[in-house]
GROMACS .gro file of C-alpha atoms in nm:
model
  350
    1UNK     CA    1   0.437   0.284  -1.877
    2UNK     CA    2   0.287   0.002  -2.157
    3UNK     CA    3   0.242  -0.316  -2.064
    4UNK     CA    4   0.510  -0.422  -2.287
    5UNK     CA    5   0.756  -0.187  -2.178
    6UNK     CA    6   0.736  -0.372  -1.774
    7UNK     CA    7   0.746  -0.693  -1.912
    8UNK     CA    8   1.054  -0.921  -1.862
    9UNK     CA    9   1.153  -1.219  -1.711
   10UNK     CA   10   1.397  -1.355  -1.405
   11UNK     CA   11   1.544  -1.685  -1.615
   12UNK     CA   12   1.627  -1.574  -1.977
   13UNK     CA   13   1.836  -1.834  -2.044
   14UNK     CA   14   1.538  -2.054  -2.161
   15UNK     CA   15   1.407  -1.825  -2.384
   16UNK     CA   16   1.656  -2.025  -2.611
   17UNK     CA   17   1.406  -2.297  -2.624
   18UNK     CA   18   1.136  -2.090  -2.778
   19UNK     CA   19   1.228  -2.212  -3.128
   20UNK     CA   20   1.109  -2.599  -3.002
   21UNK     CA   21   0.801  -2.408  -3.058
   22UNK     CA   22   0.794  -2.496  -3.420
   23UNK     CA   23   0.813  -2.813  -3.391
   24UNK     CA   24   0.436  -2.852  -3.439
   25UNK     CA   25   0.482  -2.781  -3.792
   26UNK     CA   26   0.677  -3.059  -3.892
   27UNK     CA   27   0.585  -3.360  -3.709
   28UNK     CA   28   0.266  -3.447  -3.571
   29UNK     CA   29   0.177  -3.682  -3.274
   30UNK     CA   30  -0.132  -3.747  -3.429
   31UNK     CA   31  -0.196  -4.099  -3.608
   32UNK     CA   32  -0.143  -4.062  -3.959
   33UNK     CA   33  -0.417  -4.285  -4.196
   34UNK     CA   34  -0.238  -4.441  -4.560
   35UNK     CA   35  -0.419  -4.289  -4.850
   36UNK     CA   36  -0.333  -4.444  -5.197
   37UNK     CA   37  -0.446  -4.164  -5.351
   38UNK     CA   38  -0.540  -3.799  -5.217
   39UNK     CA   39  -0.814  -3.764  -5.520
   40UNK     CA   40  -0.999  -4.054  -5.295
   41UNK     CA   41  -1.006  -3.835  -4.990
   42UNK     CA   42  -1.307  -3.583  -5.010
   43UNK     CA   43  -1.267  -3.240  -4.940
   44UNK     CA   44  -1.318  -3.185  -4.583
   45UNK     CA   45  -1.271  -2.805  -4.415
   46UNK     CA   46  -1.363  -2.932  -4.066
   47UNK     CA   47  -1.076  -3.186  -4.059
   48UNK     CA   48  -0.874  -2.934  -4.183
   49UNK     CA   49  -0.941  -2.629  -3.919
   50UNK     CA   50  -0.900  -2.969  -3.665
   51UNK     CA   51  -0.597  -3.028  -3.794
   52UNK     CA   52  -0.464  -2.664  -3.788
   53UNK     CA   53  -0.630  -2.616  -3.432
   54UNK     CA   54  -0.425  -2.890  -3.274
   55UNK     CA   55  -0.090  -2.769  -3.461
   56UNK     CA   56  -0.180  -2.438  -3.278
   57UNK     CA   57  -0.212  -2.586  -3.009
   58UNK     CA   58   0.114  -2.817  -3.019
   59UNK     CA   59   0.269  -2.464  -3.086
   60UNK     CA   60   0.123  -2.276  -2.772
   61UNK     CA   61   0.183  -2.572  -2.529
   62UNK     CA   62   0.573  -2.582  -2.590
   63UNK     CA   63   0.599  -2.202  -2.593
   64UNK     CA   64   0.401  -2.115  -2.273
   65UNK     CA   65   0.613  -2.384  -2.095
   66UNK     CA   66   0.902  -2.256  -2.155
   67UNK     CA   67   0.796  -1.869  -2.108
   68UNK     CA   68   0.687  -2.029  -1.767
   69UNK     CA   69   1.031  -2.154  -1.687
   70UNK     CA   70   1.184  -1.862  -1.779
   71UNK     CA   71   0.958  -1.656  -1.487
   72UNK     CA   72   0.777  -1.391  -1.696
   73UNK     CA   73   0.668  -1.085  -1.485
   74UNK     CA   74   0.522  -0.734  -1.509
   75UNK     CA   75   0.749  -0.493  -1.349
   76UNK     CA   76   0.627  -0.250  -1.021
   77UNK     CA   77   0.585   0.115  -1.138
   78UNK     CA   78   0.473   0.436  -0.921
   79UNK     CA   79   0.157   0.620  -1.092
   80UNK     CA   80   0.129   0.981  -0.950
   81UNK     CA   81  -0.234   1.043  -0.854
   82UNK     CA   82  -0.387   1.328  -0.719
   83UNK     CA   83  -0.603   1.306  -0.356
   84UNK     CA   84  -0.755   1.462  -0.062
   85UNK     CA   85  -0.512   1.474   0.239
   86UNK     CA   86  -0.194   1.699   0.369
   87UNK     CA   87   0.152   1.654   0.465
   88UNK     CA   88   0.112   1.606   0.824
   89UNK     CA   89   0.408   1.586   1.067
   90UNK     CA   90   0.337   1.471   1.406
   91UNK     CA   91   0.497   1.585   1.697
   92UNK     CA   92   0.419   1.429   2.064
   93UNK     CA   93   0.541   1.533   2.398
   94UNK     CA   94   0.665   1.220   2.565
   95UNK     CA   95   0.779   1.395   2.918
   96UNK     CA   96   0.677   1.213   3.177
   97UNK     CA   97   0.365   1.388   3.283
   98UNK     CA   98   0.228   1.229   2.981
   99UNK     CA   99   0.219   0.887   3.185
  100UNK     CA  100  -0.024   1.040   3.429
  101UNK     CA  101  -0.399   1.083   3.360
  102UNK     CA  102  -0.576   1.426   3.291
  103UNK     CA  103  -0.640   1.431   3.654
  104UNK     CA  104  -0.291   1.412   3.739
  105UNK     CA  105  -0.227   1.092   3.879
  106UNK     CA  106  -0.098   0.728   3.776
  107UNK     CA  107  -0.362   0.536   3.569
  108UNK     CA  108  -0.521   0.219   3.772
  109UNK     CA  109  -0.814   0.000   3.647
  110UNK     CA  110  -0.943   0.144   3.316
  111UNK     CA  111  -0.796   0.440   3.350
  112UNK     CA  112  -0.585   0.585   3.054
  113UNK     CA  113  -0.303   0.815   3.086
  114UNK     CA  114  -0.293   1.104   2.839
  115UNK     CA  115  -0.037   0.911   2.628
  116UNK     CA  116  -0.260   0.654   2.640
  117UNK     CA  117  -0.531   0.830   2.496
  118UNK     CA  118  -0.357   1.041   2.246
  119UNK     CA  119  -0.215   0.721   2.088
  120UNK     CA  120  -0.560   0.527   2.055
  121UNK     CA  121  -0.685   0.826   1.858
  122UNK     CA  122  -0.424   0.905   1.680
  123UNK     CA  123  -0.388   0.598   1.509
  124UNK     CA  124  -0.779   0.640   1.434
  125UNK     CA  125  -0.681   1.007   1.282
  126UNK     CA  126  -0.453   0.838   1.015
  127UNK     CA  127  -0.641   0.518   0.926
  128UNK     CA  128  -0.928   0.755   0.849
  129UNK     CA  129  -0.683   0.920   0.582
  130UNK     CA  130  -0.548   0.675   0.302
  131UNK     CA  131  -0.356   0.951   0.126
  132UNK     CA  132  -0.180   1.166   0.388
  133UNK     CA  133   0.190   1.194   0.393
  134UNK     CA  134   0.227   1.145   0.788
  135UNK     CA  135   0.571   1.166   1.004
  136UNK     CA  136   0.600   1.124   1.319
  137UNK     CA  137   0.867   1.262   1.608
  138UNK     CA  138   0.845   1.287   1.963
  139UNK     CA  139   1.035   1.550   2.234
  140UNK     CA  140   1.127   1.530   2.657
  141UNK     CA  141   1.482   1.600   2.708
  142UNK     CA  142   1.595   1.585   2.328
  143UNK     CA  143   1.403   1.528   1.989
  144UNK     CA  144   1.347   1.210   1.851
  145UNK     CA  145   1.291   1.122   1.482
  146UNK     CA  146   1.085   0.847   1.507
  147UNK     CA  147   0.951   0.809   1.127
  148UNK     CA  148   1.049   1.024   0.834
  149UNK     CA  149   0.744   1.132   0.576
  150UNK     CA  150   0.578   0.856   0.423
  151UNK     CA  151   0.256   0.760   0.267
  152UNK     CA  152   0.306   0.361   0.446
  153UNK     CA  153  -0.006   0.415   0.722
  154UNK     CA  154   0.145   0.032   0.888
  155UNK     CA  155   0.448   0.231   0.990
  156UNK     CA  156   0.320   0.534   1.093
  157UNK     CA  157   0.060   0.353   1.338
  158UNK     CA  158   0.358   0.136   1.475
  159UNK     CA  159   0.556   0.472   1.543
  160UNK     CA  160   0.223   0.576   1.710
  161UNK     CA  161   0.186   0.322   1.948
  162UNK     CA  162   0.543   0.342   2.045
  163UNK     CA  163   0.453   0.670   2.243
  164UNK     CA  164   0.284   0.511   2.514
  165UNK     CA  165   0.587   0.356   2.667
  166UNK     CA  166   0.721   0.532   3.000
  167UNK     CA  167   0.891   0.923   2.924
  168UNK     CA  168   1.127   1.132   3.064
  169UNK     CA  169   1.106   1.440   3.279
  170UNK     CA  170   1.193   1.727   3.082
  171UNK     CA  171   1.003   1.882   2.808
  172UNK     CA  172   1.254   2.057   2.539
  173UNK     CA  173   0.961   2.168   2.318
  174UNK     CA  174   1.211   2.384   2.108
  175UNK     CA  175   1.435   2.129   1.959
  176UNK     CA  176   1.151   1.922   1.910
  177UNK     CA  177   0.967   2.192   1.669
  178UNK     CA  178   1.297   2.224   1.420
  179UNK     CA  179   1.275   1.870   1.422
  180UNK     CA  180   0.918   1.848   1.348
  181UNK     CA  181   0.958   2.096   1.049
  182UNK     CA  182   1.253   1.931   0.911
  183UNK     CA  183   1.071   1.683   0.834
  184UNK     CA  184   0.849   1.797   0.562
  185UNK     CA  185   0.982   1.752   0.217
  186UNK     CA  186   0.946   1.894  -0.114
  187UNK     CA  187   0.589   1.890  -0.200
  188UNK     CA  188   0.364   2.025  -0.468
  189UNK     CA  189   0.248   2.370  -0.408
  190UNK     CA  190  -0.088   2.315  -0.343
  191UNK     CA  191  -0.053   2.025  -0.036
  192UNK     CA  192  -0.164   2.150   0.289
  193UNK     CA  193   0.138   2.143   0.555
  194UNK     CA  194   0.012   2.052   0.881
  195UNK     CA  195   0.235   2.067   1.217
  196UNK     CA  196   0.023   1.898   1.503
  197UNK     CA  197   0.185   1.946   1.832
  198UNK     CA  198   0.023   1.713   2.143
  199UNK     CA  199   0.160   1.822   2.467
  200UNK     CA  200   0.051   1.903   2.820
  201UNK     CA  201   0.236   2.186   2.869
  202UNK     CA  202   0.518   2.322   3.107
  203UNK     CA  203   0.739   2.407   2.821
  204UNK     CA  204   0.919   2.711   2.747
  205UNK     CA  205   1.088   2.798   2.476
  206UNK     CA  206   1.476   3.027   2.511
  207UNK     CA  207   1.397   3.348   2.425
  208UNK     CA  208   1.747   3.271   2.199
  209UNK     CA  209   1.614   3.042   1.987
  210UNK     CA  210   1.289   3.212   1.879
  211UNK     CA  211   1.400   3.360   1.614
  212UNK     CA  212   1.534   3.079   1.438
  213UNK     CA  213   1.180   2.877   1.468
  214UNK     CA  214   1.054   3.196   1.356
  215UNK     CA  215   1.296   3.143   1.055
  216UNK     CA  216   1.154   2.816   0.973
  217UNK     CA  217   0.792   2.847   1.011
  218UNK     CA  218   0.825   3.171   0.764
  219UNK     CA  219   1.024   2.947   0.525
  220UNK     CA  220   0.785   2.623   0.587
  221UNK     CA  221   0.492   2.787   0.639
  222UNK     CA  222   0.262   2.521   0.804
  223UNK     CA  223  -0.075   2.551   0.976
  224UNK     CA  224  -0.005   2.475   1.314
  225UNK     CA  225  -0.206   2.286   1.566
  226UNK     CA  226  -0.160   2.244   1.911
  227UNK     CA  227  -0.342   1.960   2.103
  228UNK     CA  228  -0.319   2.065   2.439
  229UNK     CA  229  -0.384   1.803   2.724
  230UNK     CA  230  -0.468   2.028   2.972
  231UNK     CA  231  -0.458   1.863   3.341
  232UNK     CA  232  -0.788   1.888   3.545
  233UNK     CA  233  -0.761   2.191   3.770
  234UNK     CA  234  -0.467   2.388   3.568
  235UNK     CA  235  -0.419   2.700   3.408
  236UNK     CA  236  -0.600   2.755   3.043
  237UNK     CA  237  -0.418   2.878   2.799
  238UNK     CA  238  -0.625   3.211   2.843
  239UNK     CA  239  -0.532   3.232   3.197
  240UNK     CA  240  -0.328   3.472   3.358
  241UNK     CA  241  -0.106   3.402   3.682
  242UNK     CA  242  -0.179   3.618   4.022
  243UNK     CA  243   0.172   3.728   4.020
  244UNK     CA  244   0.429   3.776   3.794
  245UNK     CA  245   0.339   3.673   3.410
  246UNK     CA  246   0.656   3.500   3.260
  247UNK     CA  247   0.750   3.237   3.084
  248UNK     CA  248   0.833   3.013   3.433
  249UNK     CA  249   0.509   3.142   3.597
  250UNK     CA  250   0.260   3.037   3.274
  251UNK     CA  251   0.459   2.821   3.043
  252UNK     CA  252   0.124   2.761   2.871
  253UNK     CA  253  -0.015   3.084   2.800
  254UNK     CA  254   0.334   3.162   2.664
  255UNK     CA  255   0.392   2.905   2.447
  256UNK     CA  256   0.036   2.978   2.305
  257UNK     CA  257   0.137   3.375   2.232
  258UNK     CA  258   0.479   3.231   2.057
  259UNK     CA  259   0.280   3.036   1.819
  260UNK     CA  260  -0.010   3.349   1.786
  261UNK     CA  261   0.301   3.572   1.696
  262UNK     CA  262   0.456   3.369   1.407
  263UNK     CA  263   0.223   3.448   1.085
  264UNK     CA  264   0.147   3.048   1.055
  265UNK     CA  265  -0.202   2.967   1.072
  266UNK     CA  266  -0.301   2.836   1.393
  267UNK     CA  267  -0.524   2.698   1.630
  268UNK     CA  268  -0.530   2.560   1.965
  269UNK     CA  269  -0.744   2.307   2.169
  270UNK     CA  270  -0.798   2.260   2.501
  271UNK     CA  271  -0.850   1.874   2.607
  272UNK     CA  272  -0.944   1.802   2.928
  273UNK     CA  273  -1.025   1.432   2.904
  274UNK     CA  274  -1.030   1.178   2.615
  275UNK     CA  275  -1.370   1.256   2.469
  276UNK     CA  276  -1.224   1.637   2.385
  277UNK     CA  277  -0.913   1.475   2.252
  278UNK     CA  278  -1.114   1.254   1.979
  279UNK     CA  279  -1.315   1.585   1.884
  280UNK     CA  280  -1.039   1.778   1.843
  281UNK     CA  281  -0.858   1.525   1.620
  282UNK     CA  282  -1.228   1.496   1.425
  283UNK     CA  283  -1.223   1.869   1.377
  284UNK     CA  284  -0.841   1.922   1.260
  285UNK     CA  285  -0.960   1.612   1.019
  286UNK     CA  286  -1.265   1.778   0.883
  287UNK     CA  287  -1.028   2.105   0.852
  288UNK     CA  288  -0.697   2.013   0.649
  289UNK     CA  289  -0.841   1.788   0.327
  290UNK     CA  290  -0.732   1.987   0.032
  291UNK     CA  291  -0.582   1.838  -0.282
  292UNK     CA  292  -0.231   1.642  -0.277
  293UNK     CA  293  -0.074   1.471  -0.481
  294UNK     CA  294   0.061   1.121  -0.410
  295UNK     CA  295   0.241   0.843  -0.540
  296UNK     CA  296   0.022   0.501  -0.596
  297UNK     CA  297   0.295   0.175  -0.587
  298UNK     CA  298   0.189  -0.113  -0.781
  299UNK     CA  299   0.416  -0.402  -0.697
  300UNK     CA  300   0.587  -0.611  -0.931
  301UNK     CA  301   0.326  -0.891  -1.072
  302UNK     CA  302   0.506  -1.270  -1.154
  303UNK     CA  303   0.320  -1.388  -1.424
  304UNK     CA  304   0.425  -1.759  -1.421
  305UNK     CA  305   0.103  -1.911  -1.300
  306UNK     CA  306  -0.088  -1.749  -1.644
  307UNK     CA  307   0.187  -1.896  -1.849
  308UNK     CA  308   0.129  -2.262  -1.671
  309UNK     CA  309  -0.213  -2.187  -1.733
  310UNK     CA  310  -0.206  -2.182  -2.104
  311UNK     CA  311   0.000  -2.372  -2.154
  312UNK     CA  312  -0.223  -2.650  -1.972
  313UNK     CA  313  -0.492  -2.559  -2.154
  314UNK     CA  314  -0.349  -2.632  -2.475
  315UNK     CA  315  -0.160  -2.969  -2.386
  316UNK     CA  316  -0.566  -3.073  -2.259
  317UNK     CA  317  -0.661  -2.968  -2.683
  318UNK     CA  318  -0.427  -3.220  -2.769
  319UNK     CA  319  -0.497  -3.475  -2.543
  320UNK     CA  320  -0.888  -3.439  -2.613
  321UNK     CA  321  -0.740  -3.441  -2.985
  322UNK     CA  322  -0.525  -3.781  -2.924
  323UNK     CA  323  -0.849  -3.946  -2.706
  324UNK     CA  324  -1.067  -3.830  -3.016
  325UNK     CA  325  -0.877  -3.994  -3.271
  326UNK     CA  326  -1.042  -4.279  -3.506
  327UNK     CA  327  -0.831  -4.604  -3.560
  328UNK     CA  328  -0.940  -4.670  -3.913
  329UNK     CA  329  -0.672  -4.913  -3.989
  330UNK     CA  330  -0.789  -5.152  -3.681
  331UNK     CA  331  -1.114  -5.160  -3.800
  332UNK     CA  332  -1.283  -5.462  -3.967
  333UNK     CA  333  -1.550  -5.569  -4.219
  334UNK     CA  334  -1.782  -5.818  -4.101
  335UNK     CA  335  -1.727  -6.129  -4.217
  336UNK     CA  336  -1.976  -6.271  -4.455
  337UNK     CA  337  -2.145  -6.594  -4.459
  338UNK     CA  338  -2.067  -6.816  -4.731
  339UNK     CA  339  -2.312  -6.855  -5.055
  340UNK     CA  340  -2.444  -7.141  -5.126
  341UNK     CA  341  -2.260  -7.258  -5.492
  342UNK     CA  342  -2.416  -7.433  -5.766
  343UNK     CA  343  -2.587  -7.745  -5.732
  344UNK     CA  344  -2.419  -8.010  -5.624
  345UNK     CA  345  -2.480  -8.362  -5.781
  346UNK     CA  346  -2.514  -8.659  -5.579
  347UNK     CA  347  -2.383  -8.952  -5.648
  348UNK     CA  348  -2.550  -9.268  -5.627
  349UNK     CA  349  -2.425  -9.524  -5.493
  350UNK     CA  350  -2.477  -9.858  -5.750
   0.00000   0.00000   0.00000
């Protein structure tokens, strides 16, 4: 969009001073000197480009002011740009094991609870991406939308800190998923979808409503992550139970084949304390940066300080004009002394 095309102004109504503008070109504040003849004036260009400087001037001073007081602006406008990043949906498991740390108890002293933890990195993960597209949803008993997709990084780290306040009990991991995926948008072909599941666990998802998450991740097609806060001293993801291997028995291992079996890319880690959390945030960082395209704002611009401005700087031309002036008509020739006249004759006194 030109520059000409966003201009505009809030006050329009004083635009119907503008023609006070011309003023300048009929009347003068400057002292005008009687002539009684202009064949007695020499020719004189510098007086003349003065002259036509400080009617310029005159001209600009009125016209600025009232283009200030009629609040000229540039309009906002949205420039599409093209940058490294992905359309990353967040979704964190806010049961309440998530209050305990990753050696399963209540946090005391410096101790940080795997919410905790996740959220202090987390909010790292996006400030070290200016151009991701980042929403953010959370799951325990039901799904919570907690910020739709958006490019505003302020508002996605706010929704981030909000998950270190107190969860529930449950962990409904399913409902949380369709959430998580209905939040991606249109996007251009090329942006990397990314799906980044933090959770501890103990979920298991109704054997009912696999095949509609199935559904969706065919039709979305993301590359899944999941970030899995594994409690010191439980079963691995790899691990198998002594008895019976079901859902119930190894929620974990289970949840992992689910996601193995649904032709998404993905890949999960194993964190067992903080430190493995913040390397596998670094690595899923180092892995989706592939082109996107995004949306710069530019916010509107009010351009009524420029306008005050010039028009200042031409009302201080006039006034160095008006201090500069010459009062011819006050001045004075010296007065001369009188000549002597002719000789005076004295007369004598009989």
């Amino acid at each position: 969009m030109s520059l000409l095309a966003r201009f505009g102004v809030t006050a329009p109504g004083w635009l119907w001073l503008l023609p006070l503008a011309l003023l300048p070109l009929v009347a003068t504040a400057q002292r005008r000197v009687p002539v009684p003849s202009l064949a007695l004036v020499p020719a004189d260009g510098l007086s003349r480009l003065v002259d036509a400087v400080l009617t310029l001037a005159g001209m600009a001073a009125i016209g600025f002011l009232v283009l200030a007081l009629a609040g000229p602006r540039l309009a906002g406008e949205s420039v599409a740009r093209t940058g490294e990043g992905a359309q990353v949906s967040l979704l964190i498991d806010r049961s309440g094991s998530m209050n305990e740390t990753f050696a399963g108890r209540q946090p005391s002293g410096a101790e940080e609870s795997k919410a905790a933890a996740s959220r202090r990195i987390l909010e790292a993960f996006v400030g070290r991406r200016a151009h991701d597209l980042v929403a953010v949803s959370a799951f325990s008993t039901s799904p919570m939308a907690v910020l739709p997709m958006t490019d505003r990084h302020e508002a996605v780290r706010a929704a981030i800190r909000a998950i270190d306040r107190p969860g529930l009990e449950a962990t409904n991991v399913a409902r949380g998923l369709g959430l998580a995926l209905s939040q991606f948008g249109p996007g251009a072909p090329q942006a990397s979808r990314v799906l980044l599941l933090v959770s501890d666990g103990a979920a298991v998802i109704d054997r009912r409503v696999q095949p509609l998450l199935r559904e969706e991740f065919t039709k979305i097609h993301p590359t899944l992550y999941w970030l899995f806060l594994r409690t010191a001293g439980s079963p691995g993801l790899a691990d198998r139970p002594a008895g019976e291997d079901s859902p119930q028995a190894a929620p974990e291992r289970h949840l992992d084949l689910f996601f193995k079996s649904l032709g998404v890319p993905y890949r999960a880690f194993e964190a067992e304390n903080a430190q493995a959390v913040d390397e596998a945030i670094r690595e899923i960082d180092r892995l989706e940066r592939k082109p996107i395209a995004f949306v710069e704002r530019r916010p509107q611009r009010d351009l009524s300080g420029f306008a005050y401005g010039l028009a200042a700087l031409a009302l201080g031309l006039l006034v160095a004009g008006k201090l500069a002036e010459t009062d011819l008509a006050g001045r004075r020739p010296a007065s001369r002394e009188a000549a002597p006249g002719p000789s005076q004759t004295t007369r004598r006194a009989a």
